[in-house]
PDB file of C-alpha atoms in Angstrom:
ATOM      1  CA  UNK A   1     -20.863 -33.866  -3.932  1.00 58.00           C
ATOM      2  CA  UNK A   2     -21.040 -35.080  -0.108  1.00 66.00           C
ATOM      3  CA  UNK A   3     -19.389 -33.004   2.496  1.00 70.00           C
ATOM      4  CA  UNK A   4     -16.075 -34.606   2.545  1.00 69.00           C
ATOM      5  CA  UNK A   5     -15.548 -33.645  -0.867  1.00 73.00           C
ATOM      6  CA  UNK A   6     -17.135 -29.815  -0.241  1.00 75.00           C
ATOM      7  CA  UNK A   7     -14.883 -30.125   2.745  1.00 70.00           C
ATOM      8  CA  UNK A   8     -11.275 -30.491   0.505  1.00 71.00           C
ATOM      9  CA  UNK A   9     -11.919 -28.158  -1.688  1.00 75.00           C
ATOM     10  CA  UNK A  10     -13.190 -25.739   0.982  1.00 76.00           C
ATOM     11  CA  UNK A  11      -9.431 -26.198   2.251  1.00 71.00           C
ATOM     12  CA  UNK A  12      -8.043 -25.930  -1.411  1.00 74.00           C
ATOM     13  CA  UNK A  13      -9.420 -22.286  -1.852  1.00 80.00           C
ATOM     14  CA  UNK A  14      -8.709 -21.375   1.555  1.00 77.00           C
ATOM     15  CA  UNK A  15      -5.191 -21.983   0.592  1.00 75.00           C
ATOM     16  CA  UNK A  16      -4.982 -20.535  -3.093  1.00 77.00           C
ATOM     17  CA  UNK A  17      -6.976 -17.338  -1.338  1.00 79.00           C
ATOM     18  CA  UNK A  18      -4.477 -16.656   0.823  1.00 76.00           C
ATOM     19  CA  UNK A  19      -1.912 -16.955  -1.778  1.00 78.00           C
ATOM     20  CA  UNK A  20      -3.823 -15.111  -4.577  1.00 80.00           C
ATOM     21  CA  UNK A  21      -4.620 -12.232  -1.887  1.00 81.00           C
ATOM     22  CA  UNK A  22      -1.215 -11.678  -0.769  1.00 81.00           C
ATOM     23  CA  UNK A  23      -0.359 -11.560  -5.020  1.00 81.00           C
ATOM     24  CA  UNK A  24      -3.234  -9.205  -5.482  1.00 85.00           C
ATOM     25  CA  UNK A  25      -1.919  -6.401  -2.978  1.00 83.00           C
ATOM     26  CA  UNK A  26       1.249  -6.420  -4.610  1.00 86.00           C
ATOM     27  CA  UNK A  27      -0.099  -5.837  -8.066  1.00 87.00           C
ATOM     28  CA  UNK A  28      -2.381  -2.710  -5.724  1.00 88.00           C
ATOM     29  CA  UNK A  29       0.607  -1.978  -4.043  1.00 87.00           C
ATOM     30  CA  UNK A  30       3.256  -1.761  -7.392  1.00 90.00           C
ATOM     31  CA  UNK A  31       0.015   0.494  -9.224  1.00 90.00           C
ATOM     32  CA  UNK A  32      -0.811   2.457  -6.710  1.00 87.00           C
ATOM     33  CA  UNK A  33       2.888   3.725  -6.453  1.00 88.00           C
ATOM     34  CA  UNK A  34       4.020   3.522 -10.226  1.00 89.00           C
ATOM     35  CA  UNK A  35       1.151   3.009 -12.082  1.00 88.00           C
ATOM     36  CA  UNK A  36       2.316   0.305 -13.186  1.00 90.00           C
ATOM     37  CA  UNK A  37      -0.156  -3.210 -13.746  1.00 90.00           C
ATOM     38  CA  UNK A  38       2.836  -5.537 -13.065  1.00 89.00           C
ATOM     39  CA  UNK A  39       1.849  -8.384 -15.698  1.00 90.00           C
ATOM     40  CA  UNK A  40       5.018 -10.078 -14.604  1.00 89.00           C
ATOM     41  CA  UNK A  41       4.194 -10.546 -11.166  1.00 87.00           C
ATOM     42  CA  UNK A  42       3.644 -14.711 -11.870  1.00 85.00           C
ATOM     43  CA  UNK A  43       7.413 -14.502 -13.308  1.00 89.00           C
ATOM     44  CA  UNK A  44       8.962 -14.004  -9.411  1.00 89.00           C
ATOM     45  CA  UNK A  45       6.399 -16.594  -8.486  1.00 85.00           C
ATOM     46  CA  UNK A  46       7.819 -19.124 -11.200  1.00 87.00           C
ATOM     47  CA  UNK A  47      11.281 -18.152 -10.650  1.00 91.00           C
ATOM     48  CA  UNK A  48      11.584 -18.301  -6.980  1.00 87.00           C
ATOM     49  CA  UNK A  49      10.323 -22.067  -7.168  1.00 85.00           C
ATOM     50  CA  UNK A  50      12.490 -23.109 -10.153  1.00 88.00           C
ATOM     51  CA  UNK A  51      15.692 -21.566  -8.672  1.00 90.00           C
ATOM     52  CA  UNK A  52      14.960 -23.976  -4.882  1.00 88.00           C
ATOM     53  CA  UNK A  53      14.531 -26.917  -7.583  1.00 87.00           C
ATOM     54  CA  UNK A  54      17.389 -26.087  -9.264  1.00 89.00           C
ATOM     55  CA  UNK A  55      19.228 -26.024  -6.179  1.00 89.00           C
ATOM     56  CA  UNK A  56      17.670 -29.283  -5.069  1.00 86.00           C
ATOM     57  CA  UNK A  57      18.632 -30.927  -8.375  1.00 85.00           C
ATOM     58  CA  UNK A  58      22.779 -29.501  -7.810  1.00 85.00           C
ATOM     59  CA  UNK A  59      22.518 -27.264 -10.537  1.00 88.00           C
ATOM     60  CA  UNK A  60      23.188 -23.549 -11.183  1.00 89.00           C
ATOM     61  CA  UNK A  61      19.968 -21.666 -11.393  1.00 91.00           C
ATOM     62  CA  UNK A  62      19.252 -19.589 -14.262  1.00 89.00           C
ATOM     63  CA  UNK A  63      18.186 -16.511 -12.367  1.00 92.00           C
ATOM     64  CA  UNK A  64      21.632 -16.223 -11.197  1.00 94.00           C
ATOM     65  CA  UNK A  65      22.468 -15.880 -14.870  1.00 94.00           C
ATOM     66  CA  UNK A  66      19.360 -13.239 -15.076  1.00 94.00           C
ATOM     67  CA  UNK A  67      20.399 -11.464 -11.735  1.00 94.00           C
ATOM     68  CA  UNK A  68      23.900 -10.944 -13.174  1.00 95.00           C
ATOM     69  CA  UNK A  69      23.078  -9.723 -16.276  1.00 94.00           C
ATOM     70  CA  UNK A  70      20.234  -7.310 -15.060  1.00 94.00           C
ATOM     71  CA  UNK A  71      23.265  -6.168 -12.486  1.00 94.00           C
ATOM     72  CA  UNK A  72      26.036  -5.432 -15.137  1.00 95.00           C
ATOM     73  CA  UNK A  73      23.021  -3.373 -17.288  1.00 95.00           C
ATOM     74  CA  UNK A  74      21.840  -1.408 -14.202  1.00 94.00           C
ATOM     75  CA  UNK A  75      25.510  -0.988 -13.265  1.00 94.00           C
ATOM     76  CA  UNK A  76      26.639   0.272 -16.935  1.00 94.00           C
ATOM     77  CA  UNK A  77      23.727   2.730 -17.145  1.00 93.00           C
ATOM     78  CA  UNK A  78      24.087   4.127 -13.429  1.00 93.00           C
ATOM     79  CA  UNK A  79      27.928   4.539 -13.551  1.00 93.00           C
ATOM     80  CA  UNK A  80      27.186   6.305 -17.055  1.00 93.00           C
ATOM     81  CA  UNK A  81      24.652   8.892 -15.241  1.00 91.00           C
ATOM     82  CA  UNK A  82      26.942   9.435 -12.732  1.00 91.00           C
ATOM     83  CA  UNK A  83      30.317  10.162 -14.493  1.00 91.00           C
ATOM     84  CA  UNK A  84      28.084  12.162 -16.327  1.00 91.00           C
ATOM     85  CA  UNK A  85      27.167  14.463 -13.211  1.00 88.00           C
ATOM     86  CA  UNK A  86      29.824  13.788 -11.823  1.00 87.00           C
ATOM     87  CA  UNK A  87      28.531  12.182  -8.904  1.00 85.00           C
ATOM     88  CA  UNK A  88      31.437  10.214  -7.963  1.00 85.00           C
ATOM     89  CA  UNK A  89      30.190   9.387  -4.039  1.00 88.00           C
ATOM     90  CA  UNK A  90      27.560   6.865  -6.429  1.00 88.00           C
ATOM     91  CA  UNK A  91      29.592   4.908  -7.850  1.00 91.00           C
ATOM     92  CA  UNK A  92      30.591   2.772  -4.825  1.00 92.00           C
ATOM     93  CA  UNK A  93      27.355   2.263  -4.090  1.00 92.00           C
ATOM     94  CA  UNK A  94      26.489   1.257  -7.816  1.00 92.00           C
ATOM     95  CA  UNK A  95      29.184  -1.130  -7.877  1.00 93.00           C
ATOM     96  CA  UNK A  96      28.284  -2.941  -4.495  1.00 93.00           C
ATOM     97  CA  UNK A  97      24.396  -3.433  -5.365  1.00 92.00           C
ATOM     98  CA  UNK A  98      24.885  -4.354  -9.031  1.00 94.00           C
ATOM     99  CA  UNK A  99      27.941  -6.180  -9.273  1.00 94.00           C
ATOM    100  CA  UNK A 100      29.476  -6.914  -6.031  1.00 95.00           C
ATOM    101  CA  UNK A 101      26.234  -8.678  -4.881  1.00 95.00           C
ATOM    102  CA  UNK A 102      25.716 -10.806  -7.736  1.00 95.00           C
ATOM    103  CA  UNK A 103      30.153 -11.491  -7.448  1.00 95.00           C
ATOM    104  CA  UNK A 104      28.727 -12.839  -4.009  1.00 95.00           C
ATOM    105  CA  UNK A 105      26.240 -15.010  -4.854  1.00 93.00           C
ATOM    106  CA  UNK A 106      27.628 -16.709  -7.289  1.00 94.00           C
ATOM    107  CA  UNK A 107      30.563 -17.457  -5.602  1.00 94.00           C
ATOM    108  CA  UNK A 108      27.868 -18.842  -3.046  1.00 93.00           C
ATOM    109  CA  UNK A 109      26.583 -20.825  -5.393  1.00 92.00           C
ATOM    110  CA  UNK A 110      29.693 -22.067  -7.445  1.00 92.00           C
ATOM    111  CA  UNK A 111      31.849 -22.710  -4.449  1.00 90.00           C
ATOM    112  CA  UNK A 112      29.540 -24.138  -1.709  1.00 89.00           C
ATOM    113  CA  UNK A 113      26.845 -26.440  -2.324  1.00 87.00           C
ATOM    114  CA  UNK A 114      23.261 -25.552  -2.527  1.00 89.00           C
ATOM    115  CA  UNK A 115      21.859 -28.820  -2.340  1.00 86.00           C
ATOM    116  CA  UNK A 116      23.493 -29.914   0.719  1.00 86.00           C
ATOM    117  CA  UNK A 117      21.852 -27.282   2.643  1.00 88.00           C
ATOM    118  CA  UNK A 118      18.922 -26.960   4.545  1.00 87.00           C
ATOM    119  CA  UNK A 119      15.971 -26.780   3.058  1.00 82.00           C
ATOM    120  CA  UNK A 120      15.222 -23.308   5.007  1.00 84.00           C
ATOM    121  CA  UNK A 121      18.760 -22.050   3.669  1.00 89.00           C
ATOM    122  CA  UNK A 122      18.043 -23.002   0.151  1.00 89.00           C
ATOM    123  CA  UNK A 123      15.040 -20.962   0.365  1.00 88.00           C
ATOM    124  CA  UNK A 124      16.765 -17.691   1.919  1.00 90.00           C
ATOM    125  CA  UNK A 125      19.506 -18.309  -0.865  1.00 92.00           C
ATOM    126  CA  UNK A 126      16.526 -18.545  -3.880  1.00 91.00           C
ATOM    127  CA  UNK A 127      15.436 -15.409  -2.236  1.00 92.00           C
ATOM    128  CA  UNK A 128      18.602 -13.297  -1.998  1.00 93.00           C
ATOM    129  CA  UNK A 129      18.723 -14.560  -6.072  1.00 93.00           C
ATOM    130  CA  UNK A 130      15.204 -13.796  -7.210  1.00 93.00           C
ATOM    131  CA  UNK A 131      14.105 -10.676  -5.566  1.00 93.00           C
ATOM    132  CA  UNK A 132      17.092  -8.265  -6.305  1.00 94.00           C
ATOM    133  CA  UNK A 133      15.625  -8.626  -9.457  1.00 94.00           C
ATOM    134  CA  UNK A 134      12.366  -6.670  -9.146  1.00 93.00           C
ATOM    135  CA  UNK A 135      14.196  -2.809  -8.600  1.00 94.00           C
ATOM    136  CA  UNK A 136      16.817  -4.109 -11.136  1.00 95.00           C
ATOM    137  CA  UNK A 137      13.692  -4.548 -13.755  1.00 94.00           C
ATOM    138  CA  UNK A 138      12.266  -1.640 -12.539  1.00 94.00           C
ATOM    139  CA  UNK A 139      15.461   0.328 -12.920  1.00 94.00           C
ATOM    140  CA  UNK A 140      16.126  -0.966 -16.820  1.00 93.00           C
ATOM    141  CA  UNK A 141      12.154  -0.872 -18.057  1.00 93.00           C
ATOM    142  CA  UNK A 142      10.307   1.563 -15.974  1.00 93.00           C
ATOM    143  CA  UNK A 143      12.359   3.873 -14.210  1.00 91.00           C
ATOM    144  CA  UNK A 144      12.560   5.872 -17.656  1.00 91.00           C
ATOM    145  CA  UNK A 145       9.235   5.651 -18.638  1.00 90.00           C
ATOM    146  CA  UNK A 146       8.142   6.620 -15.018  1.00 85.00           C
ATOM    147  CA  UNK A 147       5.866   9.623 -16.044  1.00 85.00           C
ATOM    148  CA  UNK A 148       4.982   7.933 -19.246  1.00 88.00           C
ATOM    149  CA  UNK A 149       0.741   7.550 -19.696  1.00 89.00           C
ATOM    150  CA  UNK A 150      -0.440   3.918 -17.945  1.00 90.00           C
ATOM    151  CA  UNK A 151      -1.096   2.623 -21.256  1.00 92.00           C
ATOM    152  CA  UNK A 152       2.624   2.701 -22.034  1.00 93.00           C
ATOM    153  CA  UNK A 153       3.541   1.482 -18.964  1.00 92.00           C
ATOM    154  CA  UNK A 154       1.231  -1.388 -19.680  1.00 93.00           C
ATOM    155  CA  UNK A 155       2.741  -2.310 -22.952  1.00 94.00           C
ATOM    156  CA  UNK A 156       6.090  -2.154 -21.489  1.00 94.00           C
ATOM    157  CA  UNK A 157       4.734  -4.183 -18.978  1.00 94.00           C
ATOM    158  CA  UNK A 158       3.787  -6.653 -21.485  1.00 94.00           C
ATOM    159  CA  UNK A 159       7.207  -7.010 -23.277  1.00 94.00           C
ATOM    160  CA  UNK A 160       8.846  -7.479 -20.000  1.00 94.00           C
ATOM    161  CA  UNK A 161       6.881 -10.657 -19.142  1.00 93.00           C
ATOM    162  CA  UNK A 162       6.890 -12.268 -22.644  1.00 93.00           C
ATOM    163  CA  UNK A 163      10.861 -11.597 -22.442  1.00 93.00           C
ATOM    164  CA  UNK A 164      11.157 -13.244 -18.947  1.00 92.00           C
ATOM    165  CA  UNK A 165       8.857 -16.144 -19.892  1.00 91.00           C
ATOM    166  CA  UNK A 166      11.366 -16.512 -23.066  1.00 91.00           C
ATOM    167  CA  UNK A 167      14.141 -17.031 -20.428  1.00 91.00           C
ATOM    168  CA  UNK A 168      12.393 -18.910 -18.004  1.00 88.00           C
ATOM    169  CA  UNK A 169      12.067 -21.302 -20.876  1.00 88.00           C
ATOM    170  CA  UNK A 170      15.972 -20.845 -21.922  1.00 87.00           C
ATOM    171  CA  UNK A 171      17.166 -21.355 -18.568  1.00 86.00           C
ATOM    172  CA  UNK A 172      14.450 -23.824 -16.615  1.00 85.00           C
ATOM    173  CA  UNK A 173      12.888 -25.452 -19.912  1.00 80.00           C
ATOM    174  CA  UNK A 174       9.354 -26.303 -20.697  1.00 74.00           C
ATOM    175  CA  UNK A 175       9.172 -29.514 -18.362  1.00 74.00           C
ATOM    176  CA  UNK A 176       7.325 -29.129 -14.719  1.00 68.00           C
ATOM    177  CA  UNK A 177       9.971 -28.855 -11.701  1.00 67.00           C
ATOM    178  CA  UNK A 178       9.214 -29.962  -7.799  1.00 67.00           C
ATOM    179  CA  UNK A 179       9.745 -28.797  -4.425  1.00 65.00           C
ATOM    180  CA  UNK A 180       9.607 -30.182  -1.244  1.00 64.00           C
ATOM    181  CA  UNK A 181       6.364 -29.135   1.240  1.00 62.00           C
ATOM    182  CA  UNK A 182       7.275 -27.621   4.504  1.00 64.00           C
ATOM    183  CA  UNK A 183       5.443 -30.610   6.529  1.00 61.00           C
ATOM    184  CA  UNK A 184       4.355 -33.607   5.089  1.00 65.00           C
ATOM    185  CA  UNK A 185       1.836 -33.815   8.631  1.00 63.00           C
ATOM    186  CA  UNK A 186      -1.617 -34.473   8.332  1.00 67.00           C
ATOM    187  CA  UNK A 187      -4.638 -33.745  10.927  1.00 65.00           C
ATOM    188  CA  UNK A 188      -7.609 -35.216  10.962  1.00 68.00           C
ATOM    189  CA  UNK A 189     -10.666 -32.782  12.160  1.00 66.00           C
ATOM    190  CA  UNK A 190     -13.493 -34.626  11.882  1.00 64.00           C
ATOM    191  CA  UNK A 191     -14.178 -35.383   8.173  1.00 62.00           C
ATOM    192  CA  UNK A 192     -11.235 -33.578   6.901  1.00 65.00           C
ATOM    193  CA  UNK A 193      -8.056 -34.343   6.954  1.00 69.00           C
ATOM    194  CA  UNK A 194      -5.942 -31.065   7.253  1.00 69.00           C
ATOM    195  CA  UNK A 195      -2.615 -31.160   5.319  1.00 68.00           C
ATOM    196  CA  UNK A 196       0.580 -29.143   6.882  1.00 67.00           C
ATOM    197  CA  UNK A 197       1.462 -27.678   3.946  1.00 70.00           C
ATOM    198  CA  UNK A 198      -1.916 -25.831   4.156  1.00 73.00           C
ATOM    199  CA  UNK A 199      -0.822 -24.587   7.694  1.00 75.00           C
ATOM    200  CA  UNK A 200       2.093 -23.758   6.511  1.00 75.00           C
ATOM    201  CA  UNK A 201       0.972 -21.522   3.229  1.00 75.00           C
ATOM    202  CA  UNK A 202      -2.065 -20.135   5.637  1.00 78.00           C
ATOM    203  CA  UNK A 203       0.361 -18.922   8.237  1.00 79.00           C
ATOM    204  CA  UNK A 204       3.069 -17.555   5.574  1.00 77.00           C
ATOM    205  CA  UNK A 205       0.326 -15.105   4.480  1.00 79.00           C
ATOM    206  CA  UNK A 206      -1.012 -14.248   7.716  1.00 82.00           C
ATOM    207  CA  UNK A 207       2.737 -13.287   8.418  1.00 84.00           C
ATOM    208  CA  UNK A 208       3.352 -11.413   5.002  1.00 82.00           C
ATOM    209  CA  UNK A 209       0.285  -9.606   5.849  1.00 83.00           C
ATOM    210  CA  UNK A 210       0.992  -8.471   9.359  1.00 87.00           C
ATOM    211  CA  UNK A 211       4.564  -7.460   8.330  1.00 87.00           C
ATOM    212  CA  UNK A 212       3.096  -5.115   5.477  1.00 84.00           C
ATOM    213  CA  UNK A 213       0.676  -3.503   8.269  1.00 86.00           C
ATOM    214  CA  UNK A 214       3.430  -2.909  10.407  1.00 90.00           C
ATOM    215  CA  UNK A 215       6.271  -2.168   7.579  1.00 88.00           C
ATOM    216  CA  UNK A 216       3.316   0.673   5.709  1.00 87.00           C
ATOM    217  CA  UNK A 217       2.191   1.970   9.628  1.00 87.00           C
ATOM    218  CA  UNK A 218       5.118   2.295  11.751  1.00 87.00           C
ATOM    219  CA  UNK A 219       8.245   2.883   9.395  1.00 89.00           C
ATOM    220  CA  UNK A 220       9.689   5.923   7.478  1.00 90.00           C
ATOM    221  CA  UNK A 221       9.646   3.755   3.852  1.00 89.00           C
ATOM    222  CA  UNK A 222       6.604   2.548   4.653  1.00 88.00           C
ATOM    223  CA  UNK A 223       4.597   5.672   4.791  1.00 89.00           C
ATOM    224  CA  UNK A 224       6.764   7.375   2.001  1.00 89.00           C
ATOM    225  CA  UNK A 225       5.346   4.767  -0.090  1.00 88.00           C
ATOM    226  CA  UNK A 226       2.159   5.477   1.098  1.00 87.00           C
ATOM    227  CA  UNK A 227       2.517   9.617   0.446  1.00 88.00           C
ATOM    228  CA  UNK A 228       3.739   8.570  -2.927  1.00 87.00           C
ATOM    229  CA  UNK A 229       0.589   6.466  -3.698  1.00 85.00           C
ATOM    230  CA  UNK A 230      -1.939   9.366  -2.438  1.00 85.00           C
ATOM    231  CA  UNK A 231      -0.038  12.233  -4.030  1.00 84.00           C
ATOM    232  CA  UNK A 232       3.189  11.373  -6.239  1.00 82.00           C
ATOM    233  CA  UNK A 233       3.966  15.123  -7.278  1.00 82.00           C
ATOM    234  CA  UNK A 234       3.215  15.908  -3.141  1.00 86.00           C
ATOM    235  CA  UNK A 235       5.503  13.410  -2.103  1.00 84.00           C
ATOM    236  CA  UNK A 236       8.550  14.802  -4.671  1.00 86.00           C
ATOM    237  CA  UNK A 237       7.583  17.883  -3.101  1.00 82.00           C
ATOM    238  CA  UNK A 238       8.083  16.827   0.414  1.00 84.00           C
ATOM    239  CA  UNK A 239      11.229  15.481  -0.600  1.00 85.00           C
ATOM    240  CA  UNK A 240      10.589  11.765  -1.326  1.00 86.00           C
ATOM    241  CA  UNK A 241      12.389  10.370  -3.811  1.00 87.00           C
ATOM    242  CA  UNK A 242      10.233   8.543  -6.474  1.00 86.00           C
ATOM    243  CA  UNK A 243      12.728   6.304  -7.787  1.00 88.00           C
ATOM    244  CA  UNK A 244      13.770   5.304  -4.234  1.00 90.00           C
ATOM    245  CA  UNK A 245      10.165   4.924  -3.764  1.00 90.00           C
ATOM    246  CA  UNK A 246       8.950   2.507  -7.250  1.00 90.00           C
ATOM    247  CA  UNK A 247      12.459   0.373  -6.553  1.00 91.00           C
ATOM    248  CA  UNK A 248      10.992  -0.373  -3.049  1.00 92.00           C
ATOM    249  CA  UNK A 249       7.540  -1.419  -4.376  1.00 92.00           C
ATOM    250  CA  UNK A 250       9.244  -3.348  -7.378  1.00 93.00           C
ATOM    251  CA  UNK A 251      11.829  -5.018  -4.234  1.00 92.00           C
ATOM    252  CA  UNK A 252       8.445  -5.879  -2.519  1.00 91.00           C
ATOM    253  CA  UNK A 253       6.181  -7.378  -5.329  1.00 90.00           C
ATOM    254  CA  UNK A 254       9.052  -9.688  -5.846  1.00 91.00           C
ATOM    255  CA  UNK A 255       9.449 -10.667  -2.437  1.00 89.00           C
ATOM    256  CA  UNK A 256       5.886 -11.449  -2.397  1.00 87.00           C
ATOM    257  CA  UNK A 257       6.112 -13.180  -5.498  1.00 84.00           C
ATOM    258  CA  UNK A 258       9.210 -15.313  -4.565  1.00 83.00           C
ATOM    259  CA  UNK A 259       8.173 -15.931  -0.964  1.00 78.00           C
ATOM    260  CA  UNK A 260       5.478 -18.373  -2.198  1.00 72.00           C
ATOM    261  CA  UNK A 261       8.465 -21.025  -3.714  1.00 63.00           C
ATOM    262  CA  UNK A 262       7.711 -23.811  -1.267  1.00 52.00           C
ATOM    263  CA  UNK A 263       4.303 -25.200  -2.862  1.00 53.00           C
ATOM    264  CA  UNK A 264       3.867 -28.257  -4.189  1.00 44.00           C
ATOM    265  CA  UNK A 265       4.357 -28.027  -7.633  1.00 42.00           C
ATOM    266  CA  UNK A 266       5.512 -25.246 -10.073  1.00 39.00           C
ATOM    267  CA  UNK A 267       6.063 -24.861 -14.268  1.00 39.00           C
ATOM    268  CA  UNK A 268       7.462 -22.539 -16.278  1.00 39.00           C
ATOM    269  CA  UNK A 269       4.717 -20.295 -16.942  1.00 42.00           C
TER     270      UNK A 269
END
């Protein structure tokens, strides 16, 4: 191997690091609040980059599919609780989150055209469709299990990823799918050539990272979700809501997840 080649791959693991750091403090993250090893983390990673190729290719993704169904579940569950209580100041709420939003986005989808756009408003639309989906999972597998042992929560954990690889295959199929880099620029630094898309994945977790430091240090949700990590009972005690608190970290993991839909190439896992 001469230092060229040492060189390259030097800039490939640079880049997978960043990627595969940013994915292993959401799995941290997701445990440390819920106790739950999130398995289908690489699902939102899949999913994000199959719904901007779907786009790209003028057809309806299948998460919008997944995001409505997941939304008429949570919705027919919640409104159940809440006639039940009679907690009637819910159910607009209920409606608006779980099927009001996913109304919206479909009629985004259907109506306007997703491939026409630009390529930085495809990827805000992917996101809007992918990442509602991680409290939405949360709310359906875990939220009743919540003080359930960790090895429950890891087999549940395990059925929920082999059922959304089963639809990732239904919707997507088993063939690869493309999207487009970020920059197709190139810069050469001596004996390496440094590829944009490299920048671009580099600087995407440098951002993601700064953003959590600031999101867990200087906001309310932020430290909740810390309290809840250190000390769940303590936190219920101080009045933080532990559902509000594993939807966050289930909304987060899949914005993590999702936010990583502009590499090169992605397959149905």
């Amino acid at each position: 191997m001469d230092l060229q080649i040492a060189l390259l791959l030097g800039q490939d693991g640079i880049t997978n690091g960043a990627i595969y750091a940013l994915l292993a403090l959401a799995l941290v993250l997701v445990f440390a609040v819920t106790r739950v090893i999130f398995i289908p983390q690489g699902e939102f990673v899949a999913f994000g980059a199959l719904t901007l190729a779907s786009f790209q290719a003028g057809k309806a993704p299948g998460t919008l599919w997944l995001l409505i169904g997941a939304g008429v579940a949570v919705a027919l569950v919640d409104i159940s609780l809440a006639l039940r209580a009679r907690a009637h100041k819910k159910l607009p709420r209920i409606v608006a989150w779980n099927l009001a939003y996913p109304a919206a986005a479909a009629a985004v989808v259907f109506l306007l055209k997703p491939n026409e756009f630009p390529l930085l408003a495809q990827i805000v639309l992917a996101l809007a469709l992918v990442v509602p989906l991680g409290p939405m999972i949360y709310r359906l597998a875990y939220q009743p299990l919540a003080e359930a042992s960790v090895l429950v929560l890891l087999i549940v954990s395990v059925a929920v990823h082999l059922a959304l690889v089963g639809l990732g295959l239904l919707f997507f199929g088993a063939e690869g799918s493309r999207t487009p880099a970020f920059s197709e620029a190139s810069f050469d630094l001596g004996l390496v050539k440094l590829n944009g898309q490299t920048l671009w994945v580099v600087g995407a977790s440098l951002l993601l990272i700064v953003v959590l430091f600031i999101f867990f240090e200087r906001t309310i949700y932020g430290k909740a979700l810390r309290a809840t990590a250190m000390n769940r009972t303590g936190a219920r005690l101080m009045g933080i809501s532990t559902v509000m608190a594993g939807k966050l970290s289930f909304l987060l993991v899949a914005l993590i997840g999702a936010a990583y839909l502009a590499r090169r190439r992605r397959d149905v896992p």
